[in-house]
PDB file of C-alpha atoms in Angstrom:
ATOM      1  CA  MET A1432       0.098  -0.057   0.091  1.00 66.00           C
ATOM      2  CA  LEU A1433       3.043   2.009  -0.407  1.00 60.00           C
ATOM      3  CA  ALA A1434       3.104   3.540  -4.208  1.00 55.00           C
ATOM      4  CA  SER A1435       1.126   6.404  -4.569  1.00 54.00           C
ATOM      5  CA  ALA A1436       0.219   8.647  -7.855  1.00 48.00           C
ATOM      6  CA  ARG A1437       2.889  11.290  -7.076  1.00 52.00           C
ATOM      7  CA  PRO A1438       4.489  12.808 -10.439  1.00 47.00           C
ATOM      8  CA  LEU A1439       7.920  13.014 -11.503  1.00 44.00           C
ATOM      9  CA  GLU A1440       9.584  15.371  -9.493  1.00 47.00           C
ATOM     10  CA  ASP A1441      12.837  16.255 -11.516  1.00 46.00           C
ATOM     11  CA  PRO A1442      12.036  19.178 -13.991  1.00 45.00           C
ATOM     12  CA  GLN A1443      14.556  17.981 -16.391  1.00 50.00           C
ATOM     13  CA  PRO A1444      15.163  14.858 -16.422  1.00 49.00           C
ATOM     14  CA  GLU A1445      17.958  13.495 -18.874  1.00 56.00           C
ATOM     15  CA  ASP A1446      15.699  10.294 -20.564  1.00 65.00           C
ATOM     16  CA  PRO A1447      11.636  11.248 -20.084  1.00 69.00           C
ATOM     17  CA  GLN A1448      10.649   7.959 -21.253  1.00 70.00           C
ATOM     18  CA  GLN A1449      12.913   6.067 -19.183  1.00 71.00           C
ATOM     19  CA  GLU A1450      12.386   7.689 -16.397  1.00 72.00           C
ATOM     20  CA  THR A1451       8.455   7.878 -16.859  1.00 81.00           C
ATOM     21  CA  GLN A1452       9.176   3.611 -17.360  1.00 82.00           C
ATOM     22  CA  MET A1453      11.301   2.971 -14.152  1.00 85.00           C
ATOM     23  CA  HIS A1454       8.133   4.833 -12.566  1.00 85.00           C
ATOM     24  CA  ILE A1455       5.586   2.839 -14.027  1.00 85.00           C
ATOM     25  CA  ALA A1456       7.466  -0.532 -13.146  1.00 89.00           C
ATOM     26  CA  LEU A1457       8.265   0.465  -9.295  1.00 90.00           C
ATOM     27  CA  ILE A1458       4.560   1.328  -8.554  1.00 87.00           C
ATOM     28  CA  LEU A1459       3.573  -2.124 -10.896  1.00 88.00           C
ATOM     29  CA  ALA A1460       6.466  -3.962  -8.643  1.00 92.00           C
ATOM     30  CA  SER A1461       5.087  -2.627  -5.312  1.00 91.00           C
ATOM     31  CA  GLY A1462       1.722  -3.257  -6.307  1.00 88.00           C
ATOM     32  CA  ILE A1463       1.985  -7.193  -7.396  1.00 92.00           C
ATOM     33  CA  ALA A1464       4.014  -7.193  -3.986  1.00 95.00           C
ATOM     34  CA  TRP A1465       1.391  -6.095  -2.053  1.00 93.00           C
ATOM     35  CA  THR A1466      -1.028  -8.102  -3.717  1.00 93.00           C
ATOM     36  CA  ILE A1467       0.661 -10.986  -2.473  1.00 96.00           C
ATOM     37  CA  VAL A1468       0.644  -9.934   0.675  1.00 96.00           C
ATOM     38  CA  TYR A1469      -2.707  -9.454   0.675  1.00 96.00           C
ATOM     39  CA  ILE A1470      -3.461 -12.812  -0.949  1.00 96.00           C
ATOM     40  CA  GLU A1471      -1.093 -14.990   1.270  1.00 97.00           C
ATOM     41  CA  ALA A1472      -2.878 -13.514   4.213  1.00 97.00           C
ATOM     42  CA  ILE A1473      -6.457 -14.404   2.806  1.00 97.00           C
ATOM     43  CA  ARG A1474      -5.557 -17.419   2.555  1.00 97.00           C
ATOM     44  CA  VAL A1475      -3.587 -18.220   5.944  1.00 97.00           C
ATOM     45  CA  GLY A1476      -6.338 -16.262   7.634  1.00 96.00           C
ATOM     46  CA  PHE A1477      -9.086 -18.339   6.650  1.00 97.00           C
ATOM     47  CA  ARG A1478      -6.799 -21.780   7.264  1.00 96.00           C
ATOM     48  CA  GLU A1479      -6.108 -21.013  10.433  1.00 95.00           C
ATOM     49  CA  ARG A1480      -8.588 -18.849  11.858  1.00 95.00           C
ATOM     50  CA  THR A1481      -7.597 -16.355  12.679  1.00 96.00           C
ATOM     51  CA  TYR A1482      -6.267 -12.524  11.284  1.00 96.00           C
ATOM     52  CA  ALA A1483      -2.765 -12.392   9.301  1.00 96.00           C
ATOM     53  CA  MET A1484      -2.590  -8.320   9.827  1.00 96.00           C
ATOM     54  CA  PRO A1485      -2.396  -6.374  12.677  1.00 96.00           C
ATOM     55  CA  ALA A1486      -5.313  -5.292  13.847  1.00 96.00           C
ATOM     56  CA  VAL A1487      -4.213  -1.173  13.813  1.00 96.00           C
ATOM     57  CA  ALA A1488      -2.519  -1.821  10.684  1.00 96.00           C
ATOM     58  CA  LEU A1489      -5.725  -3.329   8.951  1.00 96.00           C
ATOM     59  CA  GLY A1490      -7.847  -0.986   9.527  1.00 96.00           C
ATOM     60  CA  LEU A1491      -4.993   1.953   8.704  1.00 96.00           C
ATOM     61  CA  ASN A1492      -4.494   0.155   5.410  1.00 95.00           C
ATOM     62  CA  PHE A1493      -8.246  -0.737   5.203  1.00 96.00           C
ATOM     63  CA  ALA A1494      -9.212   3.109   4.987  1.00 97.00           C
ATOM     64  CA  TRP A1495      -6.328   4.054   3.036  1.00 95.00           C
ATOM     65  CA  GLU A1496      -6.742   2.017   0.234  1.00 94.00           C
ATOM     66  CA  TRP A1497     -10.390   2.831  -0.036  1.00 95.00           C
ATOM     67  CA  THR A1498     -10.025   6.554   0.750  1.00 95.00           C
ATOM     68  CA  TYR A1499      -7.395   6.784  -2.487  1.00 93.00           C
ATOM     69  CA  ALA A1500      -8.975   4.769  -4.758  1.00 92.00           C
ATOM     70  CA  VAL A1501     -12.112   6.729  -4.725  1.00 93.00           C
ATOM     71  CA  HIS A1502     -10.091   9.791  -4.914  1.00 91.00           C
ATOM     72  CA  ASN A1503      -8.021   8.323  -7.909  1.00 87.00           C
ATOM     73  CA  LEU A1504     -10.517   7.125  -9.713  1.00 87.00           C
ATOM     74  CA  ALA A1505     -13.096  10.036  -9.536  1.00 86.00           C
ATOM     75  CA  PHE A1506     -10.593  12.918  -9.655  1.00 86.00           C
ATOM     76  CA  ASP A1507      -7.154  11.222 -11.353  1.00 79.00           C
ATOM     77  CA  PRO A1508      -7.967   7.516 -12.874  1.00 79.00           C
ATOM     78  CA  SER A1509      -4.485   6.312 -13.265  1.00 77.00           C
ATOM     79  CA  VAL A1510      -2.563   2.792 -12.635  1.00 74.00           C
ATOM     80  CA  GLN A1511      -2.448   3.879  -9.088  1.00 76.00           C
ATOM     81  CA  GLY A1512      -6.314   4.026  -8.473  1.00 80.00           C
ATOM     82  CA  GLY A1513      -6.511   0.602 -10.032  1.00 83.00           C
ATOM     83  CA  ILE A1514      -4.202  -0.801  -8.094  1.00 84.00           C
ATOM     84  CA  ASN A1515      -5.984   1.045  -4.928  1.00 87.00           C
ATOM     85  CA  LEU A1516      -8.851  -0.538  -5.752  1.00 90.00           C
ATOM     86  CA  VAL A1517      -7.641  -4.284  -5.687  1.00 89.00           C
ATOM     87  CA  TRP A1518      -6.159  -3.713  -2.862  1.00 90.00           C
ATOM     88  CA  GLY A1519      -8.913  -2.466  -1.028  1.00 92.00           C
ATOM     89  CA  ILE A1520     -10.874  -5.399  -2.235  1.00 94.00           C
ATOM     90  CA  ALA A1521      -8.435  -7.674  -0.878  1.00 94.00           C
ATOM     91  CA  ASP A1522      -8.367  -6.494   2.554  1.00 94.00           C
ATOM     92  CA  ALA A1523     -11.999  -6.266   2.784  1.00 96.00           C
ATOM     93  CA  VAL A1524     -11.791 -10.119   2.792  1.00 97.00           C
ATOM     94  CA  ILE A1525      -8.933  -9.714   5.552  1.00 97.00           C
ATOM     95  CA  VAL A1526     -11.500  -7.391   7.485  1.00 97.00           C
ATOM     96  CA  TYR A1527     -13.756 -10.176   7.191  1.00 97.00           C
ATOM     97  CA  THR A1528     -11.688 -12.688   9.255  1.00 97.00           C
ATOM     98  CA  PHE A1529     -10.736  -9.946  11.428  1.00 97.00           C
ATOM     99  CA  PHE A1530     -14.230  -9.715  12.251  1.00 96.00           C
ATOM    100  CA  ARG A1531     -15.208 -13.519  11.922  1.00 95.00           C
ATOM    101  CA  TYR A1532     -12.233 -15.184  14.090  1.00 95.00           C
ATOM    102  CA  GLY A1533     -10.486 -11.718  15.801  1.00 94.00           C
ATOM    103  CA  ARG A1534     -12.165 -12.287  19.173  1.00 93.00           C
ATOM    104  CA  THR A1535     -10.475 -15.507  19.915  1.00 91.00           C
ATOM    105  CA  GLU A1536      -7.170 -13.040  19.963  1.00 91.00           C
ATOM    106  CA  PHE A1537      -8.162 -11.177  22.456  1.00 91.00           C
ATOM    107  CA  PRO A1538      -8.643 -11.427  26.502  1.00 90.00           C
ATOM    108  CA  SER A1539     -11.616 -13.350  27.683  1.00 89.00           C
ATOM    109  CA  PHE A1540     -12.817 -10.273  29.045  1.00 92.00           C
ATOM    110  CA  VAL A1541     -13.650  -8.494  25.936  1.00 91.00           C
ATOM    111  CA  THR A1542     -17.271  -9.927  25.339  1.00 94.00           C
ATOM    112  CA  PRO A1543     -18.336  -9.926  21.506  1.00 93.00           C
ATOM    113  CA  ARG A1544     -19.821  -6.987  21.751  1.00 94.00           C
ATOM    114  CA  MET A1545     -17.114  -4.882  23.136  1.00 95.00           C
ATOM    115  CA  PHE A1546     -14.965  -6.251  20.483  1.00 96.00           C
ATOM    116  CA  THR A1547     -17.212  -5.150  17.650  1.00 95.00           C
ATOM    117  CA  GLY A1548     -17.744  -1.854  19.001  1.00 96.00           C
ATOM    118  CA  LEU A1549     -14.013  -1.069  19.884  1.00 96.00           C
ATOM    119  CA  SER A1550     -12.954  -2.647  16.402  1.00 96.00           C
ATOM    120  CA  VAL A1551     -15.889  -0.313  14.666  1.00 96.00           C
ATOM    121  CA  LEU A1552     -14.512   2.629  16.337  1.00 97.00           C
ATOM    122  CA  LEU A1553     -10.726   1.485  15.304  1.00 97.00           C
ATOM    123  CA  PHE A1554     -11.935   1.260  11.898  1.00 97.00           C
ATOM    124  CA  GLY A1555     -14.263   4.655  11.820  1.00 97.00           C
ATOM    125  CA  MET A1556     -10.747   6.361  13.412  1.00 97.00           C
ATOM    126  CA  SER A1557      -8.785   4.971  10.756  1.00 97.00           C
ATOM    127  CA  PHE A1558     -10.479   6.917   7.918  1.00 97.00           C
ATOM    128  CA  ALA A1559     -10.975  10.099   9.986  1.00 98.00           C
ATOM    129  CA  VAL A1560      -6.573   9.869   9.919  1.00 97.00           C
ATOM    130  CA  GLN A1561      -6.589   9.328   6.203  1.00 96.00           C
ATOM    131  CA  TRP A1562      -8.965  12.109   5.689  1.00 97.00           C
ATOM    132  CA  LEU A1563      -7.032  14.218   8.044  1.00 97.00           C
ATOM    133  CA  PHE A1564      -3.868  13.917   5.921  1.00 96.00           C
ATOM    134  CA  LEU A1565      -5.375  14.248   2.880  1.00 95.00           C
ATOM    135  CA  ALA A1566      -7.162  17.220   3.956  1.00 95.00           C
ATOM    136  CA  LYS A1567      -3.478  19.035   5.393  1.00 95.00           C
ATOM    137  CA  PHE A1568      -1.355  17.556   2.223  1.00 94.00           C
ATOM    138  CA  GLY A1569      -3.494  17.221  -0.556  1.00 93.00           C
ATOM    139  CA  ALA A1570      -3.520  14.119  -2.279  1.00 90.00           C
ATOM    140  CA  GLU A1571      -0.084  13.729  -3.518  1.00 88.00           C
ATOM    141  CA  ASP A1572       1.857  14.001  -0.256  1.00 91.00           C
ATOM    142  CA  GLY A1573      -1.221  13.074   1.879  1.00 93.00           C
ATOM    143  CA  ALA A1574      -0.991   9.683   0.391  1.00 92.00           C
ATOM    144  CA  ALA A1575       2.739   9.314   0.549  1.00 91.00           C
ATOM    145  CA  TYR A1576       3.260  10.664   3.735  1.00 94.00           C
ATOM    146  CA  SER A1577       0.501   9.067   5.330  1.00 95.00           C
ATOM    147  CA  ALA A1578       1.318   5.957   3.537  1.00 94.00           C
ATOM    148  CA  PHE A1579       4.894   5.452   5.144  1.00 96.00           C
ATOM    149  CA  LEU A1580       4.735   6.515   8.178  1.00 96.00           C
ATOM    150  CA  GLN A1581       1.928   3.582   8.855  1.00 95.00           C
ATOM    151  CA  ASN A1582       3.431   1.302   7.108  1.00 96.00           C
ATOM    152  CA  LEU A1583       6.823   2.132   9.853  1.00 97.00           C
ATOM    153  CA  LEU A1584       4.167   1.178  12.297  1.00 97.00           C
ATOM    154  CA  MET A1585       3.159  -2.100  10.421  1.00 97.00           C
ATOM    155  CA  SER A1586       6.435  -2.874  10.337  1.00 97.00           C
ATOM    156  CA  ALA A1587       6.665  -2.646  13.802  1.00 97.00           C
ATOM    157  CA  LEU A1588       3.112  -4.139  14.682  1.00 97.00           C
ATOM    158  CA  PHE A1589       4.183  -7.495  13.051  1.00 98.00           C
ATOM    159  CA  ILE A1590       6.847  -7.682  14.439  1.00 97.00           C
ATOM    160  CA  ALA A1591       5.284  -7.538  17.973  1.00 97.00           C
ATOM    161  CA  MET A1592       2.394  -9.721  16.402  1.00 97.00           C
ATOM    162  CA  PHE A1593       4.663 -12.419  16.031  1.00 97.00           C
ATOM    163  CA  VAL A1594       5.885 -11.882  19.838  1.00 96.00           C
ATOM    164  CA  ALA A1595       2.665 -12.141  20.462  1.00 94.00           C
ATOM    165  CA  ARG A1596       1.632 -15.551  19.382  1.00 93.00           C
ATOM    166  CA  ARG A1597       4.934 -16.629  20.014  1.00 92.00           C
ATOM    167  CA  GLY A1598       5.649 -17.863  16.432  1.00 92.00           C
ATOM    168  CA  LEU A1599       4.289 -18.138  13.132  1.00 94.00           C
ATOM    169  CA  ARG A1600       0.892 -19.026  13.424  1.00 94.00           C
ATOM    170  CA  GLY A1601      -1.301 -16.285  11.461  1.00 94.00           C
ATOM    171  CA  GLN A1602       1.861 -15.128   9.463  1.00 96.00           C
ATOM    172  CA  SER A1603       3.957 -16.304   6.815  1.00 96.00           C
ATOM    173  CA  VAL A1604       7.575 -15.818   5.342  1.00 96.00           C
ATOM    174  CA  THR A1605       6.034 -14.995   2.135  1.00 97.00           C
ATOM    175  CA  ILE A1606       3.923 -12.548   3.658  1.00 97.00           C
ATOM    176  CA  ALA A1607       7.235 -10.952   5.758  1.00 97.00           C
ATOM    177  CA  VAL A1608       8.943 -10.771   2.045  1.00 97.00           C
ATOM    178  CA  ALA A1609       6.483 -10.055  -0.262  1.00 97.00           C
ATOM    179  CA  LYS A1610       5.414  -6.967   2.341  1.00 97.00           C
ATOM    180  CA  TRP A1611       9.256  -5.832   2.274  1.00 97.00           C
ATOM    181  CA  LEU A1612       9.777  -5.375  -1.022  1.00 97.00           C
ATOM    182  CA  GLY A1613       6.430  -3.884  -1.601  1.00 95.00           C
ATOM    183  CA  THR A1614       7.942  -1.066   0.944  1.00 96.00           C
ATOM    184  CA  LEU A1615      11.126  -1.040  -1.127  1.00 96.00           C
ATOM    185  CA  ALA A1616      10.098  -0.373  -4.468  1.00 95.00           C
ATOM    186  CA  PRO A1617       8.413   3.033  -3.356  1.00 93.00           C
ATOM    187  CA  THR A1618      11.366   4.033  -1.121  1.00 96.00           C
ATOM    188  CA  ILE A1619      13.934   3.400  -4.220  1.00 95.00           C
ATOM    189  CA  LEU A1620      11.204   5.619  -6.390  1.00 92.00           C
ATOM    190  CA  PHE A1621      10.299   8.630  -4.045  1.00 92.00           C
ATOM    191  CA  GLY A1622      13.095   8.248  -1.531  1.00 91.00           C
ATOM    192  CA  ALA A1623      16.040   7.268  -3.896  1.00 92.00           C
ATOM    193  CA  ILE A1624      15.059   8.506  -7.384  1.00 91.00           C
ATOM    194  CA  GLN A1625      13.046  11.938  -6.402  1.00 90.00           C
ATOM    195  CA  HIS A1626      15.131  12.869  -3.383  1.00 91.00           C
ATOM    196  CA  ASP A1627      13.016  12.996  -0.442  1.00 93.00           C
ATOM    197  CA  GLY A1628      14.930  12.610   2.099  1.00 94.00           C
ATOM    198  CA  PHE A1629      11.520  12.326   4.616  1.00 95.00           C
ATOM    199  CA  LEU A1630      10.579   9.322   3.060  1.00 95.00           C
ATOM    200  CA  LEU A1631      13.997   7.383   2.290  1.00 96.00           C
ATOM    201  CA  GLY A1632      14.378   7.547   6.103  1.00 96.00           C
ATOM    202  CA  LEU A1633      11.090   6.186   6.444  1.00 97.00           C
ATOM    203  CA  GLY A1634      11.611   3.810   3.837  1.00 97.00           C
ATOM    204  CA  ILE A1635      14.985   2.910   5.104  1.00 97.00           C
ATOM    205  CA  MET A1636      13.562   2.003   9.137  1.00 98.00           C
ATOM    206  CA  CYS A1637      11.029   0.323   7.763  1.00 97.00           C
ATOM    207  CA  SER A1638      13.333  -2.177   5.241  1.00 97.00           C
ATOM    208  CA  VAL A1639      15.297  -2.712   9.128  1.00 98.00           C
ATOM    209  CA  LEU A1640      12.180  -3.941  10.674  1.00 98.00           C
ATOM    210  CA  ASP A1641      11.162  -5.665   7.815  1.00 98.00           C
ATOM    211  CA  LEU A1642      14.316  -7.585   7.613  1.00 98.00           C
ATOM    212  CA  VAL A1643      14.445  -8.278  11.349  1.00 98.00           C
ATOM    213  CA  TYR A1644      10.842  -9.632  10.446  1.00 98.00           C
ATOM    214  CA  ILE A1645      11.836 -11.731   8.123  1.00 97.00           C
ATOM    215  CA  TRP A1646      14.565 -13.340  10.410  1.00 97.00           C
ATOM    216  CA  LEU A1647      12.559 -13.914  12.958  1.00 97.00           C
ATOM    217  CA  CYS A1648       9.797 -15.600  10.763  1.00 97.00           C
ATOM    218  CA  VAL A1649      12.452 -17.949   9.128  1.00 96.00           C
ATOM    219  CA  GLU A1650      13.957 -19.225  11.981  1.00 95.00           C
ATOM    220  CA  ALA A1651      10.586 -19.743  13.426  1.00 94.00           C
ATOM    221  CA  LYS A1652       9.893 -22.007  10.397  1.00 92.00           C
ATOM    222  CA  ARG A1653      13.180 -23.924  11.087  1.00 90.00           C
ATOM    223  CA  ASN A1654      11.608 -24.608  14.290  1.00 86.00           C
ATOM    224  CA  GLY A1655       8.602 -25.847  13.333  1.00 82.00           C
ATOM    225  CA  GLY A1656       6.088 -22.673  13.232  1.00 67.00           C
ATOM    226  CA  VAL A1657       7.085 -21.614  16.749  1.00 67.00           C
ATOM    227  CA  GLY A1658       9.821 -19.054  18.111  1.00 54.00           C
ATOM    228  CA  ASP A1659      11.113 -19.892  21.361  1.00 47.00           C
ATOM    229  CA  THR A1660       9.562 -22.232  24.277  1.00 44.00           C
ATOM    230  CA  PRO A1661       8.629 -19.845  26.868  1.00 45.00           C
ATOM    231  CA  GLU A1662      10.678 -20.667  30.111  1.00 44.00           C
ATOM    232  CA  PRO A1663       7.899 -22.129  32.745  1.00 44.00           C
ATOM    233  CA  PRO A1664       6.815 -19.271  35.745  1.00 43.00           C
ATOM    234  CA  ARG A1665       9.481 -19.613  38.603  1.00 47.00           C
ATOM    235  CA  THR A1666       7.873 -20.186  41.936  1.00 45.00           C
ATOM    236  CA  VAL A1667       9.228 -17.863  44.602  1.00 45.00           C
ATOM    237  CA  THR A1668       9.445 -19.775  48.136  1.00 47.00           C
ATOM    238  CA  THR A1669       9.445 -17.473  51.273  1.00 48.00           C
ATOM    239  CA  ARG A1670      10.762 -18.328  54.803  1.00 51.00           C
ATOM    240  CA  ALA A1671       6.972 -19.283  55.359  1.00 49.00           C
ATOM    241  CA  ASP A1672       6.890 -21.924  52.713  1.00 50.00           C
ATOM    242  CA  SER A1673      10.378 -23.091  53.847  1.00 48.00           C
ATOM    243  CA  ALA A1674       9.275 -23.572  56.996  1.00 48.00           C
ATOM    244  CA  SER A1675       6.320 -24.984  56.554  1.00 47.00           C
ATOM    245  CA  MET A1676       7.965 -27.829  54.166  1.00 45.00           C
ATOM    246  CA  GLU A1677      10.531 -28.560  57.100  1.00 48.00           C
ATOM    247  CA  ALA A1678       7.796 -29.004  59.417  1.00 44.00           C
TER     248      ALA A1678
END
């Protein structure tokens, strides 16, 4: 979800046609990679009866894709608009897995009614965040800045989800690698080629976290899909306990 419809910013490129081809190629590379992420997340989610994307990341992703799909197709038809629409449809299926299976991932005190209410609030606020970015920065910069910022958050949340689930449940190496490549392509395009230091810095940090996540997933797969076995709880023995045992 990181590709954006930002125009080329070099006022006098050496080869405009080559620059345009590179721009489209990197957008398509990002589009394909993230589509793989979503297809694999849907497959894993139904297979393991869970959701395969952190809840906050899912909310922001879903809101970003539909916000800019509608905006691009209505006001600026482009390749990216079509990609956003495909992503939005795929993400809607992941949202379905979240509402169908997500309740079991939360503590028992979170009732079904509470889970539904909090989830609706999360998705509503996710759309509000995207619309605030759109109103403040416009479609071009708003799409890019919000996408890179939320993808940095997503990269951290995937690691947190791996830790919370103690392994690969609801995740896969395919998701990890495709997610990294899907972020790397627009980082090269907007950060390196178009010389945007802010986006380049965010993209580099995303790659660092994504590579850590890939390493965690690969190591867990070698261990049979689980991470390190948690240590058994330690029993603290007090003096009173010792005295009663001696008696």
